[in-house]
Coordinates of C-alpha atoms in Angstrom, one line a residue:
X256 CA 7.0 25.3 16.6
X257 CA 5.6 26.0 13.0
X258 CA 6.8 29.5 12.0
X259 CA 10.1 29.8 14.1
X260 CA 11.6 27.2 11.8
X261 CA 13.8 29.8 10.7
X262 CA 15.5 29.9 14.5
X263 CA 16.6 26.6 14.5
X264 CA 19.9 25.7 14.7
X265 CA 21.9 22.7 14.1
X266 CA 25.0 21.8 15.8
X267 CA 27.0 19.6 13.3
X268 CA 29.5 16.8 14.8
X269 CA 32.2 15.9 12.2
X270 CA 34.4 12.4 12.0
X271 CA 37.0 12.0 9.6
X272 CA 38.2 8.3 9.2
X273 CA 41.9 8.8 7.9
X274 CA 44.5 5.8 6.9
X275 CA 48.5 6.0 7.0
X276 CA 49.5 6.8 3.5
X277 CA 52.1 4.7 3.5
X278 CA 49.7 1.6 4.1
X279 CA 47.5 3.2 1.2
X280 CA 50.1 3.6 -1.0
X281 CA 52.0 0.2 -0.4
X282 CA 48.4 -1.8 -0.8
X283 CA 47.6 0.4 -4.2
X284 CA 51.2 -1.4 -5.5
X285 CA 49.8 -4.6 -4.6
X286 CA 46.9 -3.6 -6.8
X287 CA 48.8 -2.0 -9.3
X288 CA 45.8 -1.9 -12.0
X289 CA 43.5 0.1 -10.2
X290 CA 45.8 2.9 -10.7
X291 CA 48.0 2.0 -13.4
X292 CA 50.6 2.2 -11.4
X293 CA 50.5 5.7 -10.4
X294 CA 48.3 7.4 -8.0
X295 CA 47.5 11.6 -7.4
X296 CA 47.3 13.1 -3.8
X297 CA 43.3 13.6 -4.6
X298 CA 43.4 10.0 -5.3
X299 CA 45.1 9.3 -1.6
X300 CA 42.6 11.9 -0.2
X301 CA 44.2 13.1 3.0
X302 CA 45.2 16.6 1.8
X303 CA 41.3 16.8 0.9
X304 CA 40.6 15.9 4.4
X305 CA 42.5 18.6 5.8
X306 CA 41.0 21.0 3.5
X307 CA 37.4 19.9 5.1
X308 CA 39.2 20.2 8.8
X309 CA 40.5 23.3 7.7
X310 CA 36.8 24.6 6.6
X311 CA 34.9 23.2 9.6
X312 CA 37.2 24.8 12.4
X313 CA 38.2 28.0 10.7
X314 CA 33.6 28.9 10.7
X315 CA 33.2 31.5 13.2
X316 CA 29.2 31.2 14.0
X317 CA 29.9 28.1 16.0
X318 CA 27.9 25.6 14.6
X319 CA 29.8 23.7 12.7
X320 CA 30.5 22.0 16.1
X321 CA 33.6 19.5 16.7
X322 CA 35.5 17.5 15.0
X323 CA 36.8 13.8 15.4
X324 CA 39.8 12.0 14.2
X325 CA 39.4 8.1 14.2
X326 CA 42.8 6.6 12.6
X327 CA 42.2 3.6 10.7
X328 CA 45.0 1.6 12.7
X329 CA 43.8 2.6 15.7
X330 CA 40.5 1.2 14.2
X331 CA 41.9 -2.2 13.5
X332 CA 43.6 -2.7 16.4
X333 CA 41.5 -1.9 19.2
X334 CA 37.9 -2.2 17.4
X335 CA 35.7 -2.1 20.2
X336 CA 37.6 0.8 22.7
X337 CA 38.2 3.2 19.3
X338 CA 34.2 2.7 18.7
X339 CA 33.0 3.3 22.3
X340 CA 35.0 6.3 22.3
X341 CA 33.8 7.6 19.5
X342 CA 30.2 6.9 20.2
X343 CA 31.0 8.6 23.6
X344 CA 32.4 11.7 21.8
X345 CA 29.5 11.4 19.5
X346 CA 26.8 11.2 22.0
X347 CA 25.6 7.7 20.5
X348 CA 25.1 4.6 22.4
X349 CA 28.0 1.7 21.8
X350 CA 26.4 -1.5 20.6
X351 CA 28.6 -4.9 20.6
X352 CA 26.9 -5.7 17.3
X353 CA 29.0 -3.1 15.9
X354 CA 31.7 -5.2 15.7
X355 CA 30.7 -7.7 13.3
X356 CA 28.8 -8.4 10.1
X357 CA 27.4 -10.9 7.8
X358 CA 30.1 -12.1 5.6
X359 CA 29.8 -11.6 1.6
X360 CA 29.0 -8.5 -0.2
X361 CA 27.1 -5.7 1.1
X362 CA 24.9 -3.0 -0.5
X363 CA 26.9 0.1 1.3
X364 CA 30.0 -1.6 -0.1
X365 CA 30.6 1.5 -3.1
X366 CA 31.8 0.9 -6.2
X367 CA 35.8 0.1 -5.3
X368 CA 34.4 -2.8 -3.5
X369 CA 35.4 -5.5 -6.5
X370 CA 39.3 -4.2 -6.1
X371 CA 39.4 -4.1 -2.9
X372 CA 36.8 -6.0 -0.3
X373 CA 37.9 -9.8 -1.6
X374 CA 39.3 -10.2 2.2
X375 CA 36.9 -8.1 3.8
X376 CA 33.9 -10.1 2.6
X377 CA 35.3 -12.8 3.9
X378 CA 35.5 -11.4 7.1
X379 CA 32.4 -11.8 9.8
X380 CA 33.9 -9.1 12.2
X381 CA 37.2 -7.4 13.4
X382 CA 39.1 -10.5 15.0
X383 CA 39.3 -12.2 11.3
X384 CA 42.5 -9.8 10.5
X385 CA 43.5 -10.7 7.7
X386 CA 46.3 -7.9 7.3
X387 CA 48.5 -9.6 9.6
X388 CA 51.7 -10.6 8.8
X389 CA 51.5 -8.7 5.1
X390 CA 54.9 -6.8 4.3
X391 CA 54.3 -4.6 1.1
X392 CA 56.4 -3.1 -1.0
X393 CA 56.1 0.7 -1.8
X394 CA 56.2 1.5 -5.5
X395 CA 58.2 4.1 -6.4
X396 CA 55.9 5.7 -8.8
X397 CA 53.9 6.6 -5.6
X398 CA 56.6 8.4 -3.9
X399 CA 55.3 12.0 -5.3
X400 CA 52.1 11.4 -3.9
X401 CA 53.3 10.1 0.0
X402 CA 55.6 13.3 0.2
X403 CA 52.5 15.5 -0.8
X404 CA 50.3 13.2 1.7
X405 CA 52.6 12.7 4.6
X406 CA 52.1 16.1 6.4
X407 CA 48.4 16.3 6.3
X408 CA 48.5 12.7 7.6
X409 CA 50.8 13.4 10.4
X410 CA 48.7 16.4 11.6
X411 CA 45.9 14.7 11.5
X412 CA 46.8 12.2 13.5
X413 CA 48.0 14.1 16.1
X414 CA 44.3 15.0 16.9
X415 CA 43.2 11.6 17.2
X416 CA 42.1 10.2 20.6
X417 CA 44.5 7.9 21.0
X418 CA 47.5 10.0 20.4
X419 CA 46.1 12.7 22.6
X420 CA 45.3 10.3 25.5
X421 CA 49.3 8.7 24.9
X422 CA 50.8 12.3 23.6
X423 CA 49.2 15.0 25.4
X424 CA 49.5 15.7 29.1
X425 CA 48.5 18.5 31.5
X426 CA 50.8 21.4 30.7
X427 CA 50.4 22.3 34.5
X428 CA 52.1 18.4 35.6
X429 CA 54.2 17.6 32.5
X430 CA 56.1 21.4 32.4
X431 CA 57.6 23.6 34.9
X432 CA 56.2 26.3 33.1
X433 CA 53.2 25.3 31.4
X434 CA 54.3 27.9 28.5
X435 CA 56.7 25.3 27.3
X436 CA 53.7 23.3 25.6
X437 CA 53.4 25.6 23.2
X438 CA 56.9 26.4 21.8
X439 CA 58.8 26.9 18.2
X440 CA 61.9 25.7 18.2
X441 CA 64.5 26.2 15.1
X442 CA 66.1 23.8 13.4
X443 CA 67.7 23.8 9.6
X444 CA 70.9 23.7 7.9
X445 CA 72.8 26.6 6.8
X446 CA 69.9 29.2 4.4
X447 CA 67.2 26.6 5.3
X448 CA 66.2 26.8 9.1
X449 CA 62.9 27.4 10.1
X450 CA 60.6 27.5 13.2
X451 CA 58.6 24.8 14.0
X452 CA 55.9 23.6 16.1
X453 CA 57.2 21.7 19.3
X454 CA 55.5 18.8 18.5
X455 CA 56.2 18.7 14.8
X456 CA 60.1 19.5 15.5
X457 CA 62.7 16.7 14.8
X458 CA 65.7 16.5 12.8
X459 CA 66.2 13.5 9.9
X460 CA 67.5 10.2 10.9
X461 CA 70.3 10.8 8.8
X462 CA 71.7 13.7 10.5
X463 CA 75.1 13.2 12.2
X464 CA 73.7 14.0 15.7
X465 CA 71.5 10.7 15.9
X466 CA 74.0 8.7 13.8
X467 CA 76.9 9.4 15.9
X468 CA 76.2 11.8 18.7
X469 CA 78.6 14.4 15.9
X470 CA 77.6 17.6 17.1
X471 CA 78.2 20.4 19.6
X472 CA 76.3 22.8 21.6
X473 CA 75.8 25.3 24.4
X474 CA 73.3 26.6 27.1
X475 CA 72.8 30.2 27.1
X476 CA 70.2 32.4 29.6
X477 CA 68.0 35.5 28.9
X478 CA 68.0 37.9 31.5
X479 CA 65.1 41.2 31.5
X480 CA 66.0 41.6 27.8
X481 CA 69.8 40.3 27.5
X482 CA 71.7 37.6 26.6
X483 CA 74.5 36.6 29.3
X484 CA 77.7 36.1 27.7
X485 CA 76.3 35.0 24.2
X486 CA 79.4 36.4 22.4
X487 CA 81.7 33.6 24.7
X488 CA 79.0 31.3 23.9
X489 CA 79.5 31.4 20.1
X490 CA 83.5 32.0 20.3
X491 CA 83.2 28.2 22.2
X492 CA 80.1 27.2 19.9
X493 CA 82.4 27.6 16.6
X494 CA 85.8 26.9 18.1
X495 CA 84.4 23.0 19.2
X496 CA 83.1 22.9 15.7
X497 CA 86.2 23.9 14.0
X498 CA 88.1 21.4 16.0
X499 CA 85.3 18.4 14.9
X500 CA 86.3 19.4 11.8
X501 CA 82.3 20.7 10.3
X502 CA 82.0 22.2 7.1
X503 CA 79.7 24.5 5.5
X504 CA 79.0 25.9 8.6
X505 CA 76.5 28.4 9.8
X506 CA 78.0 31.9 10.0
X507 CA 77.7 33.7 13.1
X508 CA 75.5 36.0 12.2
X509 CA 73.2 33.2 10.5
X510 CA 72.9 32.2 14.2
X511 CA 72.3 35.3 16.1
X512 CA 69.4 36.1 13.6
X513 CA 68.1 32.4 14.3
X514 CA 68.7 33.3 18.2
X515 CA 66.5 36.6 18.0
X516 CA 63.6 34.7 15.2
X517 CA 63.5 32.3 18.0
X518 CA 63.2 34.5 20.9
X519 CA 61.0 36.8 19.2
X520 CA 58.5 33.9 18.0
X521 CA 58.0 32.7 21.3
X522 CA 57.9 36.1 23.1
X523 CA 60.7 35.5 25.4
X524 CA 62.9 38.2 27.0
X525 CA 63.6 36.9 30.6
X526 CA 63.3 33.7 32.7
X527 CA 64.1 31.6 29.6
X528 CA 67.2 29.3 28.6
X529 CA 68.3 28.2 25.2
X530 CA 70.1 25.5 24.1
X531 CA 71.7 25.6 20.6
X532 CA 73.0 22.7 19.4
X533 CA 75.2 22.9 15.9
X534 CA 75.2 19.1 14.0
X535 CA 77.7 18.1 11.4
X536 CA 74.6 17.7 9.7
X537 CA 72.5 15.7 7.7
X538 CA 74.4 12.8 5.4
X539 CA 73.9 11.0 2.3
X540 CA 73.6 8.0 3.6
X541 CA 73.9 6.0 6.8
X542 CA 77.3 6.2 8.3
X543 CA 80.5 7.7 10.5
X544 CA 82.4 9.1 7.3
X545 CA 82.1 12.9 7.6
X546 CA 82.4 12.6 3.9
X547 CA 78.6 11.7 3.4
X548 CA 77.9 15.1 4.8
X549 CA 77.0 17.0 2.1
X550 CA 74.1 19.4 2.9
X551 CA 76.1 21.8 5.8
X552 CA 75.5 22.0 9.3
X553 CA 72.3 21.6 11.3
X554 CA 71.0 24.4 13.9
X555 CA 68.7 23.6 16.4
X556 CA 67.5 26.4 19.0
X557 CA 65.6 25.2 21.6
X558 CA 64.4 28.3 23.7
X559 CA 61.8 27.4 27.1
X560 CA 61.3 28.9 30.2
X561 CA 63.0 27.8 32.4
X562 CA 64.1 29.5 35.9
X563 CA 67.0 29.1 37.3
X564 CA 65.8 27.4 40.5
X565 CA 63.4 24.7 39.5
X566 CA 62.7 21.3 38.9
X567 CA 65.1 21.1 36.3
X568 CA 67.8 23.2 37.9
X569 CA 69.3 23.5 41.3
X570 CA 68.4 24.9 45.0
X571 CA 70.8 27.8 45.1
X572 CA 69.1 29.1 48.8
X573 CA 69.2 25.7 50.6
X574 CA 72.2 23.7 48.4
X575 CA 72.0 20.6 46.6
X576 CA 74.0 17.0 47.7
X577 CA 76.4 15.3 45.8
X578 CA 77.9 11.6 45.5
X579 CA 81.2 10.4 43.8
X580 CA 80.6 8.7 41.0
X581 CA 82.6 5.3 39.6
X582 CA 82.7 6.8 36.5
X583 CA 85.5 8.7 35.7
X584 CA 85.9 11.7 33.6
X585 CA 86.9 11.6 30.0
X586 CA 90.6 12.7 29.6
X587 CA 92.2 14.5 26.7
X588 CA 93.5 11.3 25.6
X589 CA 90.0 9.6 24.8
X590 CA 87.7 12.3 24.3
X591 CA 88.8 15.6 25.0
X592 CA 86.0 17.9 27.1
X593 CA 87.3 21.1 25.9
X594 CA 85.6 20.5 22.9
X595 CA 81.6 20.8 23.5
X596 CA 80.3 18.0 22.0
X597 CA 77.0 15.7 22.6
X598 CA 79.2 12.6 23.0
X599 CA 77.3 12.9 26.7
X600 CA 77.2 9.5 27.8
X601 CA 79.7 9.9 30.1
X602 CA 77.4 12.4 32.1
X603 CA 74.8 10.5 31.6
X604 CA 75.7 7.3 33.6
X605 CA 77.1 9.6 36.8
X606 CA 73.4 11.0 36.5
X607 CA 71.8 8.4 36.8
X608 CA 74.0 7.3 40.0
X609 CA 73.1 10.7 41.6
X610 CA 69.2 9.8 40.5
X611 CA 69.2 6.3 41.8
X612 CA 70.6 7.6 45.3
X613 CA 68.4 10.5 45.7
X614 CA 70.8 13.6 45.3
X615 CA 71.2 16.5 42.7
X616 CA 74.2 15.4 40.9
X617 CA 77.4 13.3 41.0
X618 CA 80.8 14.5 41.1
X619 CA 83.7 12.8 38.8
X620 CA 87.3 12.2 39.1
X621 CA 90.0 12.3 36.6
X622 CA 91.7 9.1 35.7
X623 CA 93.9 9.8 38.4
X624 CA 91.9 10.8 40.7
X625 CA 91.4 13.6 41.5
X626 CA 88.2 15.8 41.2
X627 CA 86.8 16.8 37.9
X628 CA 83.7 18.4 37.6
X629 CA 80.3 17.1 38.0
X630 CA 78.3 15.3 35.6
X631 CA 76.9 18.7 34.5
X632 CA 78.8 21.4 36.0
X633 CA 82.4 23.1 36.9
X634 CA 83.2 22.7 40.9
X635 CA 84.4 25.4 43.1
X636 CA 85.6 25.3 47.0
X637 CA 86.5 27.6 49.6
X638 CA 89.1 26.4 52.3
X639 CA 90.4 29.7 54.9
X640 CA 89.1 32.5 52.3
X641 CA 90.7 31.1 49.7
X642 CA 88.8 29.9 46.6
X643 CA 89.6 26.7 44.3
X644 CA 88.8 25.1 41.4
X645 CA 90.2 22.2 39.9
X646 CA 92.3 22.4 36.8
X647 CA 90.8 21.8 33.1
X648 CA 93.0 18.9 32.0
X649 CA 89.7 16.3 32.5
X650 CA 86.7 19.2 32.4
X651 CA 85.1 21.4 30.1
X652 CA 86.7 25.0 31.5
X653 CA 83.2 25.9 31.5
X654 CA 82.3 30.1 30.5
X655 CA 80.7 30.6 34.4
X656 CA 83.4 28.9 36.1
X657 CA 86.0 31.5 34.2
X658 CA 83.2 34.3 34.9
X659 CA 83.8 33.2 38.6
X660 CA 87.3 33.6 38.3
X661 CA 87.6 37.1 37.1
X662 CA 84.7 38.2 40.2
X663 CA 87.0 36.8 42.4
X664 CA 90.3 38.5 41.3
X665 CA 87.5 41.9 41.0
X666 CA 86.4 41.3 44.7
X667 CA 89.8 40.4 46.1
X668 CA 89.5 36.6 46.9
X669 CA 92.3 35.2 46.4
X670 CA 91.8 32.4 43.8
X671 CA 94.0 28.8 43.0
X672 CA 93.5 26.4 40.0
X673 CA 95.2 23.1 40.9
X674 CA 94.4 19.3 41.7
X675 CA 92.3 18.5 44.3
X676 CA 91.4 15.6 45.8
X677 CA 88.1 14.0 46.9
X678 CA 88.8 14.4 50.5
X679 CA 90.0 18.1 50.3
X680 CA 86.2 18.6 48.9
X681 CA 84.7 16.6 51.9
X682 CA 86.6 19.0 54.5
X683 CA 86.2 22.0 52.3
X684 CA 84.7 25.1 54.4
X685 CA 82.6 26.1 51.4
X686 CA 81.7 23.7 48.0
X687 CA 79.6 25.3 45.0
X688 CA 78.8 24.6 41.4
X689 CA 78.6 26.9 38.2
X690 CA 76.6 26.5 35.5
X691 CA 74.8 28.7 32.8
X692 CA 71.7 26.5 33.6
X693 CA 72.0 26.7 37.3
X694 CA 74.2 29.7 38.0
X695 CA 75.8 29.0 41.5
X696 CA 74.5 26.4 43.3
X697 CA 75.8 25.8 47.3
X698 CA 76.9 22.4 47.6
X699 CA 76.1 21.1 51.4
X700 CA 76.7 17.3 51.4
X701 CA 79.0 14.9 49.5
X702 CA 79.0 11.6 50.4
X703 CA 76.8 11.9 53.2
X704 CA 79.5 14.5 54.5
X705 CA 78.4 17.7 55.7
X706 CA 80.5 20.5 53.7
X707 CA 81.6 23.3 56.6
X708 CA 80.2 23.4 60.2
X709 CA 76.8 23.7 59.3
X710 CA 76.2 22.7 56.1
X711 CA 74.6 25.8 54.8
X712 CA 75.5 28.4 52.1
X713 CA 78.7 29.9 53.0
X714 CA 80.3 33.3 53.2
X715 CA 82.5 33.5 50.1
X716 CA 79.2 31.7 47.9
X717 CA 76.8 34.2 49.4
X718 CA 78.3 37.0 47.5
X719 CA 79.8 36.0 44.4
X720 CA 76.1 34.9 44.0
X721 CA 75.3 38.5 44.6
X722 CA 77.5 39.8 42.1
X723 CA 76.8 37.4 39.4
X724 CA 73.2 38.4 39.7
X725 CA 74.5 41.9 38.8
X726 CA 76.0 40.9 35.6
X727 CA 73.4 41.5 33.0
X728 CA 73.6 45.0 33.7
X729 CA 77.0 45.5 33.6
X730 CA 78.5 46.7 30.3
X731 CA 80.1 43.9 28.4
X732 CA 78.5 41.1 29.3
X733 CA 75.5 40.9 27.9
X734 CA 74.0 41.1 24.3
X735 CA 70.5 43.6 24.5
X736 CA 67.6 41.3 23.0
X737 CA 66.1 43.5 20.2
X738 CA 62.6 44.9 20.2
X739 CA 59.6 42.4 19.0
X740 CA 56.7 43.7 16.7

């Protein structure tokens, strides 16, 4: 009503219609006299477009209302769905007509429309692509305005429906913990790590771990405001690396500062796992030779919560079942296991055994087969009191199986490291696994044989579990997390 004009408000809706800069860019060489050759980031205008993302969404009074992100590609390839979703976000009706024209020129057309609409106007609607099949070279002179480009594109097109509906999942059905959606993991070479967004995270292609697998790692847990056994971790972490031979290698306390920047940026002190993974690094150019490494070693720190019974750990109340795999375990003589590397495909195919027959895991044999380890842990049994592992020769001597060990020898159970064959596991009286990940996990059926006479968690199991629950507490074991501001 006249006079209350002044109460009125308007709720803006906002779309910005952004384009790959490397399609730009790679088009603008085609055309190389619009720009002479050369083009600014203002010119490419996705850095501007942030800017007015930035503006919108940073208002606090609320009507600036939403924004949408309609991709250009997404555009061209799908017309008709990318329209009728944006005139459903939009709150606009979605006419067919939309999707075509009259050929020629058009008085909305602008003023680039003689360097660039020649195809379009001969176009009657979307089906009449004629950008298919068009391979374009990128002029080099463009390069300084892609790198400046690239990150504002990539952002932006992470908010775009289609990515979302591809991308994005309920946190509550794609993690455990729905916490994990929202994570900062570190990654950088030695002087150069940062944290970084989970979704924006990723190391180059050039680095040695996707080229060739070249890196090592370990699994380390938090528990209420400790690290278990992070000094052993490291003393493992840089021994493997020594023996691959990395140079320019993070020092340790370059790590343990990364370890705590981590920790502290995600706000975890308990119920969390961290895997760190140390890469030869990035190289020079595309190949084995560890000569083409030249910028130092890669650190990644992935920290989530994770606890250690879940989906992606073990049952350690009820047990777990185990087959034989046909693979068989890596021996010193191919690729030795006390070195922690990522060369994992050897665990990888026994997994997918245990996946394909329904059980937790798959136990391995040594080339002469005996019993190894499983595809992802150290394997323990119990036969009259007495408690067994198998030797190291064909396994990684993992840091819980020797933490198991020395509770034994504390506790008075009398403990043997030897061969042992498959069948001595299937009559065992007790079978368990270790694992940082998993702690000690009650093996009760391998094969489709019942371990002990009632295929439940035994005696001997029952309290080293105890114990090892106990060790966070215990002087010298752990590494006190310090205090977050």
């Amino acid at each position: 009503q006249q006079g209350n004009v002044e109460n009125i408000k308007i709720k803006h809706k906002h779309v910005l219609l952004i384009r790959d800069p490397v399609g730009m860019l790679t088009s603008w060489s085609a055309l190389s006299d619009v720009h002479n050759g050369s083009a600014t980031p203002n010119e490419v205008g996705i850095v501007h477009l942030l800017s007015i993302y930035s503006n919108v969404t940073s208002r606090t009074n609320n009507l600036s209302g939403e924004v949408y992100v309609l991709d250009s590609d997404d555009l061209a390839s799908d017309p008709q769905s990318a329209l009728a979703t944006l005139c459903d976000e939009l709150d606009i009706p979605f006419h067919t007509d939309m999707l075509s024209w009259e050929s020629g020129p058009h008085e909305c057309d602008g003023p680039w429309a003689d360097w660039w609409y020649q195809n379009v106007h001969k176009t009657n609607g979307w089906n009449s692509n004629v950008e298919k099949g068009r391979y374009r070279t990128l002029n080099p002179s463009l390069m300084s305005a892609l790198r400046a480009s690239i990150g504002a594109y990539n952002f932006l097109k992470q908010l775009t429906n289609r990515y979302q509906h591809n991308r994005s999942h309920d946190p509550s059905q794609m993690y455990e913990d729905p916490r994990n959606a929202d994570l900062l993991a570190y990654i950088g070479a030695p002087g150069f790590g940062r944290l970084i967004p989970r979704e924006f995270s990723g190391v180059s292609p050039w680095d040695s771990s996707v080229q060739g697998g070249d890196a090592t790692w370990e699994g380390i847990r938090l528990y209420r405001g400790k690290i278990l056994s992070l000094n052993r971790h490291l003393t493992r972490l840089f021994k493997s690396a020594k023996a691959l031979g990395f140079e320019n290698v993070h020092s340790k306390q370059q790590v343990i500062d990364a370890i705590f920047q981590t920790l502290a940026a995600n706000g975890m002190r308990d119920g969390a796992h961290m895997r760190l993974t140390l890469t030869r690094g990035e190289k020079c150019t595309s190949s084995m030779n560890p000569k083409f490494n030249v910028y130092g070693t890669t650190l990644i720190i992935l920290a989530e919560w994770k606890p250690t019974q879940g989906q992606t750990t073990y049952d350690n109340s009820k047990g777990i079942s185990l087959i034989t795999s046909c693979v068989r375990r890596n021996s010193p003589s191919t690729c030795d296991s006390k070195i922690h590397h990522n060369n994992m495909i050897n665990n990888i195919l026994p997994k997918i055994q245990a996946n394909l027959a329904g059980v937790a895991d798959a136990l391995m044999l040594d080339v002469n087969g005996f019993v190894s380890e499983t595809n992802a842990t150290n394997i323990f049994m119990a036969e009259d009191g007495v408690l067994m592992t198998p030797t190291a020769d064909a396994c990684l001597p993992g840091i819980t199986r020797e933490t198991v060990l020395l509770l034994a020898k504390e506790m008075g159970i009398e403990t043997v490291v030897r061969n042992i064959s498959l069948a001595e596991f299937h009559a065992a009286d007790e079978v368990f696994t270790t694992g940082t990940m998993g702690e000690l996990t009650p093996v009760t059926m391998i094969d489709g044989r019942q371990i002990g006479s009632t295929g439940k968690i035994g005696d001997v199991t029952m309290r080293l579990q105890e114990v090892y629950s106990t060790l966070p507490e215990r002087p010298g074991w752990s590494t006190e997390i310090p205090p977050f501001e």
